Tab-separated table of N, CA and C in Angstrom:
chain	number	residue	atom	x	y	z
A	1	VAL	N	131.352	86.591	108.852
A	1	VAL	CA	131.053	87.369	107.667
A	1	VAL	C	130.739	88.819	108.044
A	2	LEU	N	129.947	89.017	109.100
A	2	LEU	CA	129.575	90.372	109.480
A	2	LEU	C	130.795	91.174	109.922
A	3	ALA	N	131.716	90.557	110.651
A	3	ALA	CA	132.898	91.279	111.113
A	3	ALA	C	133.720	91.785	109.943
A	4	LYS	N	133.863	90.982	108.889
A	4	LYS	CA	134.649	91.381	107.728
A	4	LYS	C	133.910	92.383	106.847
A	5	ASN	N	132.583	92.344	106.882
A	5	ASN	CA	131.776	93.176	105.990
A	5	ASN	C	130.764	94.026	106.754
A	6	ALA	N	131.196	94.591	107.876
A	6	ALA	CA	130.279	95.293	108.764
A	6	ALA	C	129.605	96.496	108.093
A	7	LEU	N	130.229	97.063	107.091
A	7	LEU	CA	129.654	98.229	106.424
A	7	LEU	C	129.192	97.932	105.008
A	8	ASP	N	129.047	96.668	104.674
A	8	ASP	CA	128.564	96.265	103.354
A	8	ASP	C	127.040	96.388	103.336
A	9	PRO	N	126.488	97.253	102.449
A	9	PRO	CA	125.026	97.436	102.439
A	9	PRO	C	124.247	96.149	102.168
A	10	VAL	N	124.803	95.259	101.386
A	10	VAL	CA	124.103	94.003	101.082
A	10	VAL	C	124.043	93.130	102.328
A	11	VAL	N	125.159	93.026	103.038
A	11	VAL	CA	125.200	92.208	104.256
A	11	VAL	C	124.259	92.790	105.301
A	12	LEU	N	124.314	94.116	105.484
A	12	LEU	CA	123.418	94.741	106.462
A	12	LEU	C	121.948	94.567	106.065
A	13	GLY	N	121.668	94.700	104.783
A	13	GLY	CA	120.293	94.512	104.318
A	13	GLY	C	119.796	93.097	104.570
A	14	ASP	N	120.653	92.118	104.277
A	14	ASP	CA	120.269	90.724	104.508
A	14	ASP	C	120.068	90.439	105.991
A	15	LEU	N	120.945	90.973	106.820
A	15	LEU	CA	120.812	90.778	108.265
A	15	LEU	C	119.528	91.431	108.779
A	16	GLY	N	119.260	92.646	108.309
A	16	GLY	CA	118.032	93.329	108.708
A	16	GLY	C	116.785	92.574	108.282
A	17	LYS	N	116.826	92.008	107.072
A	17	LYS	CA	115.695	91.205	106.574
A	17	LYS	C	115.469	89.992	107.464
A	18	VAL	N	116.554	89.330	107.842
A	18	VAL	CA	116.446	88.155	108.720
A	18	VAL	C	115.831	88.557	110.064
A	19	TYR	N	116.314	89.653	110.634
A	19	TYR	CA	115.742	90.129	111.894
A	19	TYR	C	114.255	90.457	111.725
A	20	PHE	N	113.905	91.167	110.644
A	20	PHE	CA	112.512	91.544	110.418
A	20	PHE	C	111.635	90.304	110.290
A	21	GLU	N	112.043	89.380	109.443
A	21	GLU	CA	111.227	88.192	109.187
A	21	GLU	C	111.116	87.275	110.406
A	22	SER	N	112.033	87.411	111.349
A	22	SER	CA	111.936	86.598	112.570
A	22	SER	C	111.252	87.364	113.711
A	23	GLY	N	110.699	88.547	113.386
A	23	GLY	CA	109.951	89.311	114.373
A	23	GLY	C	110.780	90.169	115.293
A	24	GLN	N	112.054	90.303	115.022
A	24	GLN	CA	112.952	91.106	115.857
A	24	GLN	C	113.072	92.515	115.256
A	25	THR	N	111.971	93.261	115.336
A	25	THR	CA	111.907	94.542	114.634
A	25	THR	C	112.879	95.578	115.188
A	26	SER	N	113.118	95.592	116.492
A	26	SER	CA	114.055	96.582	117.022
A	26	SER	C	115.472	96.297	116.537
A	27	ASP	N	115.843	95.016	116.443
A	27	ASP	CA	117.163	94.667	115.898
A	27	ASP	C	117.225	94.995	114.405
A	28	ALA	N	116.139	94.731	113.697
A	28	ALA	CA	116.091	95.055	112.266
A	28	ALA	C	116.268	96.550	112.065
A	29	LEU	N	115.584	97.345	112.860
A	29	LEU	CA	115.685	98.796	112.734
A	29	LEU	C	117.117	99.260	112.992
A	30	ARG	N	117.725	98.740	114.035
A	30	ARG	CA	119.094	99.117	114.391
A	30	ARG	C	120.052	98.846	113.240
A	31	VAL	N	119.924	97.696	112.603
A	31	VAL	CA	120.818	97.314	111.513
A	31	VAL	C	120.503	98.103	110.234
A	32	LEU	N	119.226	98.235	109.908
A	32	LEU	CA	118.829	98.821	108.630
A	32	LEU	C	118.955	100.337	108.594
A	33	GLN	N	118.876	100.997	109.741
A	33	GLN	CA	118.961	102.456	109.757
A	33	GLN	C	120.304	102.950	109.225
A	34	GLY	N	121.338	102.160	109.380
A	34	GLY	CA	122.653	102.574	108.915
A	34	GLY	C	122.817	102.569	107.407
A	35	LEU	N	121.892	101.940	106.699
A	35	LEU	CA	122.013	101.832	105.230
A	35	LEU	C	122.009	103.189	104.546
A	36	ASP	N	121.228	104.123	105.070
A	36	ASP	CA	121.114	105.429	104.420
A	36	ASP	C	122.439	106.188	104.388
A	37	SER	N	123.281	105.952	105.365
A	37	SER	CA	124.523	106.717	105.456
A	37	SER	C	125.682	106.067	104.691
A	38	LEU	N	125.477	104.866	104.156
A	38	LEU	CA	126.544	104.157	103.453
A	38	LEU	C	126.520	104.449	101.961
A	39	PRO	N	127.721	104.464	101.350
A	39	PRO	CA	127.742	104.623	99.892
A	39	PRO	C	127.172	103.381	99.216
A	40	GLY	N	126.590	103.572	98.052
A	40	GLY	CA	125.935	102.444	97.374
A	40	GLY	C	124.562	102.257	97.969
A	41	SER	N	123.697	101.647	97.221
A	41	SER	CA	122.352	101.461	97.749
A	41	SER	C	122.021	99.986	97.775
A	42	ASN	N	121.154	99.641	98.679
A	42	ASN	CA	120.645	98.280	98.775
A	42	ASN	C	119.129	98.399	98.807
A	43	PRO	N	118.491	98.319	97.636
A	43	PRO	CA	117.037	98.497	97.586
A	43	PRO	C	116.271	97.536	98.491
A	44	GLU	N	116.696	96.283	98.550
A	44	GLU	CA	115.969	95.341	99.406
A	44	GLU	C	116.111	95.735	100.879
A	45	GLY	N	117.285	96.211	101.259
A	45	GLY	CA	117.470	96.679	102.634
A	45	GLY	C	116.572	97.859	102.943
A	46	LEU	N	116.463	98.797	101.983
A	46	LEU	CA	115.564	99.940	102.176
A	46	LEU	C	114.118	99.481	102.262
A	47	PHE	N	113.748	98.488	101.451
A	47	PHE	CA	112.400	97.940	101.497
A	47	PHE	C	112.089	97.424	102.906
A	48	TYR	N	113.021	96.679	103.483
A	48	TYR	CA	112.792	96.143	104.826
A	48	TYR	C	112.899	97.216	105.900
A	49	LEU	N	113.646	98.270	105.632
A	49	LEU	CA	113.657	99.405	106.568
A	49	LEU	C	112.261	100.037	106.593
A	50	GLY	N	111.666	100.233	105.421
A	50	GLY	CA	110.305	100.767	105.376
A	50	GLY	C	109.307	99.852	106.050
A	51	ARG	N	109.422	98.564	105.798
A	51	ARG	CA	108.511	97.593	106.430
A	51	ARG	C	108.688	97.598	107.952
A	52	THR	N	109.926	97.747	108.402
A	52	THR	CA	110.180	97.783	109.847
A	52	THR	C	109.524	99.019	110.467
A	53	HIS	N	109.666	100.169	109.821
A	53	HIS	CA	109.007	101.379	110.339
A	53	HIS	C	107.491	101.194	110.359
A	54	MET	N	106.941	100.554	109.330
A	54	MET	CA	105.495	100.264	109.325
A	54	MET	C	105.113	99.406	110.528
A	55	GLU	N	105.872	98.339	110.706
A	55	GLU	CA	105.586	97.389	111.795
A	55	GLU	C	105.630	98.082	113.161
A	56	LEU	N	106.519	99.066	113.292
A	56	LEU	CA	106.649	99.801	114.548
A	56	LEU	C	105.661	100.963	114.657
A	57	GLY	N	104.839	101.166	113.607
A	57	GLY	CA	103.834	102.219	113.635
A	57	GLY	C	104.360	103.598	113.277
A	58	ASP	N	105.579	103.684	112.784
A	58	ASP	CA	106.156	104.960	112.369
A	58	ASP	C	105.865	105.167	110.888
A	59	TYR	N	104.610	105.514	110.591
A	59	TYR	CA	104.153	105.595	109.206
A	59	TYR	C	104.765	106.755	108.422
A	60	PRO	N	104.977	107.921	109.014
A	60	PRO	CA	105.608	108.983	108.227
A	60	PRO	C	107.017	108.595	107.738
A	61	THR	N	107.786	107.969	108.602
A	61	THR	CA	109.131	107.554	108.201
A	61	THR	C	109.059	106.424	107.191
A	62	ALA	N	108.138	105.495	107.384
A	62	ALA	CA	107.961	104.396	106.423
A	62	ALA	C	107.635	104.958	105.047
A	63	ALA	N	106.724	105.922	104.986
A	63	ALA	CA	106.344	106.524	103.704
A	63	ALA	C	107.551	107.176	103.040
A	64	ALA	N	108.357	107.879	103.807
A	64	ALA	CA	109.547	108.548	103.252
A	64	ALA	C	110.528	107.517	102.690
A	65	VAL	N	110.715	106.411	103.394
A	65	VAL	CA	111.622	105.362	102.921
A	65	VAL	C	111.087	104.738	101.637
A	66	PHE	N	109.795	104.412	101.615
A	66	PHE	CA	109.211	103.803	100.421
A	66	PHE	C	109.236	104.775	99.235
A	67	GLU	N	108.970	106.062	99.477
A	67	GLU	CA	109.035	107.055	98.391
A	67	GLU	C	110.450	107.109	97.815
A	68	ARG	N	111.426	107.078	98.686
A	68	ARG	CA	112.826	107.081	98.222
A	68	ARG	C	113.107	105.835	97.403
A	69	LEU	N	112.598	104.709	97.846
A	69	LEU	CA	112.828	103.457	97.131
A	69	LEU	C	112.158	103.470	95.753
A	70	VAL	N	110.980	104.071	95.643
A	70	VAL	CA	110.318	104.195	94.342
A	70	VAL	C	111.219	105.004	93.394
A	71	GLN	N	111.877	106.021	93.928
A	71	GLN	CA	112.787	106.830	93.100
A	71	GLN	C	114.027	106.044	92.688
A	72	LEU	N	114.537	105.224	93.608
A	72	LEU	CA	115.761	104.453	93.339
A	72	LEU	C	115.521	103.251	92.435
A	73	GLN	N	114.412	102.572	92.654
A	73	GLN	CA	114.138	101.338	91.920
A	73	GLN	C	112.651	101.262	91.589
A	74	GLU	N	112.266	102.036	90.604
A	74	GLU	CA	110.871	102.191	90.202
A	74	GLU	C	110.188	100.866	89.858
A	75	GLU	N	110.953	99.912	89.359
A	75	GLU	CA	110.362	98.658	88.891
A	75	GLU	C	110.074	97.647	90.000
A	76	TYR	N	110.459	97.942	91.244
A	76	TYR	CA	110.242	96.973	92.341
A	76	TYR	C	108.792	97.084	92.829
A	77	THR	N	107.934	96.251	92.306
A	77	THR	CA	106.492	96.324	92.510
A	77	THR	C	106.036	96.257	93.976
A	78	PRO	N	106.593	95.401	94.832
A	78	PRO	CA	106.077	95.330	96.209
A	78	PRO	C	106.124	96.662	96.960
A	79	THR	N	107.040	97.545	96.587
A	79	THR	CA	107.118	98.842	97.248
A	79	THR	C	105.802	99.602	97.110
A	80	TYR	N	105.164	99.504	95.961
A	80	TYR	CA	103.930	100.237	95.715
A	80	TYR	C	102.817	99.783	96.649
A	81	ARG	N	102.756	98.501	96.912
A	81	ARG	CA	101.738	97.978	97.835
A	81	ARG	C	101.928	98.552	99.231
A	82	PHE	N	103.159	98.467	99.725
A	82	PHE	CA	103.397	98.912	101.096
A	82	PHE	C	103.341	100.423	101.230
A	83	LEU	N	103.714	101.151	100.186
A	83	LEU	CA	103.570	102.601	100.217
A	83	LEU	C	102.085	102.965	100.230
A	84	GLY	N	101.285	102.260	99.436
A	84	GLY	CA	99.841	102.487	99.454
A	84	GLY	C	99.231	102.201	100.818
A	85	GLU	N	99.630	101.096	101.421
A	85	GLU	CA	99.120	100.751	102.750
A	85	GLU	C	99.555	101.784	103.786
A	86	THR	N	100.788	102.252	103.666
A	86	THR	CA	101.297	103.252	104.607
A	86	THR	C	100.499	104.553	104.484
A	87	TYR	N	100.260	105.003	103.250
A	87	TYR	CA	99.463	106.220	103.072
A	87	TYR	C	98.045	106.017	103.576
A	88	GLY	N	97.525	104.820	103.464
A	88	GLY	CA	96.211	104.528	104.040
A	88	GLY	C	96.214	104.728	105.548
A	89	LYS	N	97.248	104.241	106.206
A	89	LYS	CA	97.370	104.414	107.663
A	89	LYS	C	97.488	105.893	108.039
A	90	LEU	N	98.090	106.681	107.139
A	90	LEU	CA	98.235	108.117	107.380
A	90	LEU	C	97.002	108.899	106.940
A	91	GLU	N	95.971	108.176	106.450
A	91	GLU	CA	94.725	108.762	105.964
A	91	GLU	C	94.954	109.722	104.802
A	92	ARG	N	95.975	109.423	104.005
A	92	ARG	CA	96.229	110.156	102.768
A	92	ARG	C	95.683	109.294	101.631
A	93	LEU	N	94.362	109.277	101.528
A	93	LEU	CA	93.679	108.326	100.648
A	93	LEU	C	93.966	108.490	99.163
A	94	PRO	N	94.083	109.697	98.634
A	94	PRO	CA	94.420	109.763	97.201
A	94	PRO	C	95.741	109.056	96.889
A	95	GLU	N	96.751	109.313	97.703
A	95	GLU	CA	98.044	108.658	97.495
A	95	GLU	C	97.952	107.156	97.721
A	96	ALA	N	97.196	106.754	98.743
A	96	ALA	CA	97.029	105.323	99.022
A	96	ALA	C	96.424	104.623	97.811
A	97	HIS	N	95.363	105.178	97.265
A	97	HIS	CA	94.719	104.558	96.109
A	97	HIS	C	95.626	104.582	94.877
A	98	TYR	N	96.378	105.657	94.720
A	98	TYR	CA	97.295	105.734	93.572
A	98	TYR	C	98.304	104.580	93.616
A	99	PHE	N	99.003	104.442	94.736
A	99	PHE	CA	100.050	103.420	94.812
A	99	PHE	C	99.476	102.011	94.812
A	100	LEU	N	98.324	101.805	95.441
A	100	LEU	CA	97.698	100.486	95.393
A	100	LEU	C	97.223	100.169	93.984
A	101	GLY	N	96.733	101.190	93.282
A	101	GLY	CA	96.321	100.992	91.899
A	101	GLY	C	97.479	100.584	91.008
A	102	ILE	N	98.612	101.254	91.159
A	102	ILE	CA	99.795	100.910	90.373
A	102	ILE	C	100.260	99.505	90.727
A	103	TYR	N	100.250	99.172	92.005
A	103	TYR	CA	100.643	97.825	92.436
A	103	TYR	C	99.780	96.766	91.754
A	104	HIS	N	98.455	96.933	91.835
A	104	HIS	CA	97.557	95.914	91.265
A	104	HIS	C	97.654	95.862	89.736
A	105	PHE	N	97.866	96.997	89.102
A	105	PHE	CA	98.056	96.999	87.654
A	105	PHE	C	99.291	96.189	87.271
A	106	ARG	N	100.367	96.407	87.997
A	106	ARG	CA	101.606	95.670	87.710
A	106	ARG	C	101.463	94.175	87.982
A	107	LYS	N	100.563	93.824	88.871
A	107	LYS	CA	100.317	92.415	89.175
A	107	LYS	C	99.314	91.790	88.209
A	108	GLY	N	98.761	92.588	87.280
A	108	GLY	CA	97.799	92.078	86.319
A	108	GLY	C	96.385	92.016	86.850
A	109	GLU	N	96.133	92.680	87.952
A	109	GLU	CA	94.807	92.683	88.582
A	109	GLU	C	94.094	93.983	88.177
A	110	ASP	N	93.638	94.003	86.916
A	110	ASP	CA	93.178	95.246	86.308
A	110	ASP	C	91.903	95.805	86.929
A	111	ARG	N	90.987	94.958	87.321
A	111	ARG	CA	89.758	95.477	87.938
A	111	ARG	C	90.048	96.191	89.249
A	112	ILE	N	90.911	95.600	90.041
A	112	ILE	CA	91.266	96.232	91.315
A	112	ILE	C	92.042	97.520	91.049
A	113	ALA	N	92.963	97.483	90.089
A	113	ALA	CA	93.730	98.670	89.730
A	113	ALA	C	92.792	99.795	89.279
A	114	PHE	N	91.851	99.457	88.414
A	114	PHE	CA	90.887	100.443	87.912
A	114	PHE	C	90.136	101.098	89.073
A	115	HIS	N	89.672	100.268	89.999
A	115	HIS	CA	88.933	100.775	91.156
A	115	HIS	C	89.765	101.798	91.925
A	116	HIS	N	91.002	101.452	92.242
A	116	HIS	CA	91.856	102.356	93.020
A	116	HIS	C	92.187	103.623	92.256
A	117	LEU	N	92.551	103.490	91.013
A	117	LEU	CA	92.986	104.658	90.241
A	117	LEU	C	91.839	105.606	89.920
A	118	LYS	N	90.684	105.067	89.647
A	118	LYS	CA	89.518	105.903	89.320
A	118	LYS	C	88.966	106.576	90.576
A	119	LYS	N	89.030	105.860	91.698
A	119	LYS	CA	88.383	106.318	92.937
A	119	LYS	C	88.924	107.658	93.448
A	120	LYS	N	90.218	107.803	93.484
A	120	LYS	CA	90.781	109.005	94.103
A	120	LYS	C	91.586	109.853	93.140
A	121	LYS	N	91.318	109.705	91.871
A	121	LYS	CA	92.032	110.466	90.850
A	121	LYS	C	91.955	111.966	91.114
A	122	LYS	N	90.811	112.455	91.579
A	122	LYS	CA	90.607	113.891	91.793
A	122	LYS	C	91.487	114.453	92.911
A	123	GLY	N	91.910	113.602	93.842
A	123	GLY	CA	92.709	114.081	94.954
A	123	GLY	C	94.201	114.177	94.674
A	124	ILE	N	94.626	113.700	93.544
A	124	ILE	CA	96.047	113.721	93.177
A	124	ILE	C	96.375	115.063	92.530
A	125	GLN	N	97.424	115.714	92.995
A	125	GLN	CA	97.844	117.012	92.471
A	125	GLN	C	99.061	116.916	91.568
A	126	ASP	N	99.881	115.899	91.760
A	126	ASP	CA	101.132	115.750	91.023
A	126	ASP	C	100.847	115.449	89.545
A	127	PRO	N	101.297	116.317	88.621
A	127	PRO	CA	101.025	116.104	87.203
A	127	PRO	C	101.572	114.781	86.664
A	128	ALA	N	102.721	114.341	87.143
A	128	ALA	CA	103.291	113.066	86.680
A	128	ALA	C	102.400	111.902	87.099
A	129	LYS	N	101.893	111.951	88.316
A	129	LYS	CA	101.002	110.884	88.793
A	129	LYS	C	99.677	110.916	88.034
A	130	LEU	N	99.175	112.103	87.765
A	130	LEU	CA	97.934	112.210	86.991
A	130	LEU	C	98.115	111.626	85.591
A	131	GLU	N	99.253	111.871	84.977
A	131	GLU	CA	99.540	111.314	83.655
A	131	GLU	C	99.648	109.788	83.720
A	132	THR	N	100.284	109.279	84.772
A	132	THR	CA	100.389	107.826	84.954
A	132	THR	C	98.990	107.214	85.108
A	133	ILE	N	98.147	107.865	85.887
A	133	ILE	CA	96.769	107.376	86.065
A	133	ILE	C	96.056	107.345	84.717
A	134	LYS	N	96.157	108.436	83.973
A	134	LYS	CA	95.495	108.526	82.667
A	134	LYS	C	95.964	107.408	81.740
A	135	GLN	N	97.271	107.235	81.633
A	135	GLN	CA	97.817	106.203	80.739
A	135	GLN	C	97.413	104.797	81.194
A	136	THR	N	97.456	104.562	82.494
A	136	THR	CA	97.111	103.239	83.019
A	136	THR	C	95.634	102.929	82.783
A	137	LEU	N	94.771	103.905	83.029
A	137	LEU	CA	93.345	103.689	82.793
A	137	LEU	C	93.055	103.459	81.313
A	138	GLU	N	93.795	104.147	80.448
A	138	GLU	CA	93.629	103.920	79.001
A	138	GLU	C	94.040	102.501	78.631
A	139	ILE	N	95.149	102.026	79.187
A	139	ILE	CA	95.600	100.660	78.905
A	139	ILE	C	94.573	99.657	79.398
A	140	ILE	N	94.078	99.866	80.610
A	140	ILE	CA	93.071	98.944	81.170
A	140	ILE	C	91.825	98.945	80.288
A	141	GLY	N	91.427	100.120	79.805
A	141	GLY	CA	90.245	100.223	78.956
A	141	GLY	C	90.396	99.515	77.630
A	142	LYS	N	91.622	99.326	77.171
A	142	LYS	CA	91.865	98.664	75.887
A	142	LYS	C	92.078	97.160	76.019
A	143	LEU	N	92.185	96.685	77.246
A	143	LEU	CA	92.376	95.252	77.448
A	143	LEU	C	91.068	94.522	77.194
A	144	PRO	N	91.140	93.272	76.761
A	144	PRO	CA	89.905	92.487	76.563
A	144	PRO	C	89.124	92.401	77.874
A	145	LYS	N	87.813	92.486	77.747
A	145	LYS	CA	86.954	92.413	78.940
A	145	LYS	C	86.830	90.971	79.390
A	146	GLU	N	86.909	90.799	80.721
A	146	GLU	CA	86.668	89.465	81.278
A	146	GLU	C	85.164	89.237	81.359
A	147	GLU	N	84.791	88.010	81.448
A	147	GLU	CA	83.358	87.711	81.598
A	147	GLU	C	82.850	88.353	82.873
A	148	GLU	N	81.671	88.928	82.802
A	148	GLU	CA	81.089	89.577	83.971
A	148	GLU	C	80.710	88.585	85.054
A	149	GLN	N	80.139	87.467	84.649
A	149	GLN	CA	79.734	86.416	85.592
A	149	GLN	C	80.468	85.133	85.247
A	150	ARG	N	80.966	84.482	86.222
A	150	ARG	CA	81.616	83.192	85.971
A	150	ARG	C	80.837	82.099	86.609
């Protein structure tokens, strides 16, 4: 299959994912790095490219890959978690809290989302992100309150 489809982004993404999940990060990186130069996009392949860079400790490159993926496929929730974790490793805490907050909000974990979004709101400069924080906090504030003690 690989010989016939050596430049197919889906095949390369799947192969890279298999390498990553089996702990073969250098092989995953080798396969997944080529995705950027191919026509068409494979969001899952880019996701695993970012995860591979994280695993190898290359946090600046991981952040760039995850940021690109957020632009390509905004609705893919796991990207927000790993982008938040990556920014945490880079000690860019406002961004880390922003992306972790969005991740937890999308997962329905409103208390955790509130904590992240409220905590570092002041450090965010991007007007679009500030608007997202405002809207998300308003939605959380309108949701029914859970019992304080269970």
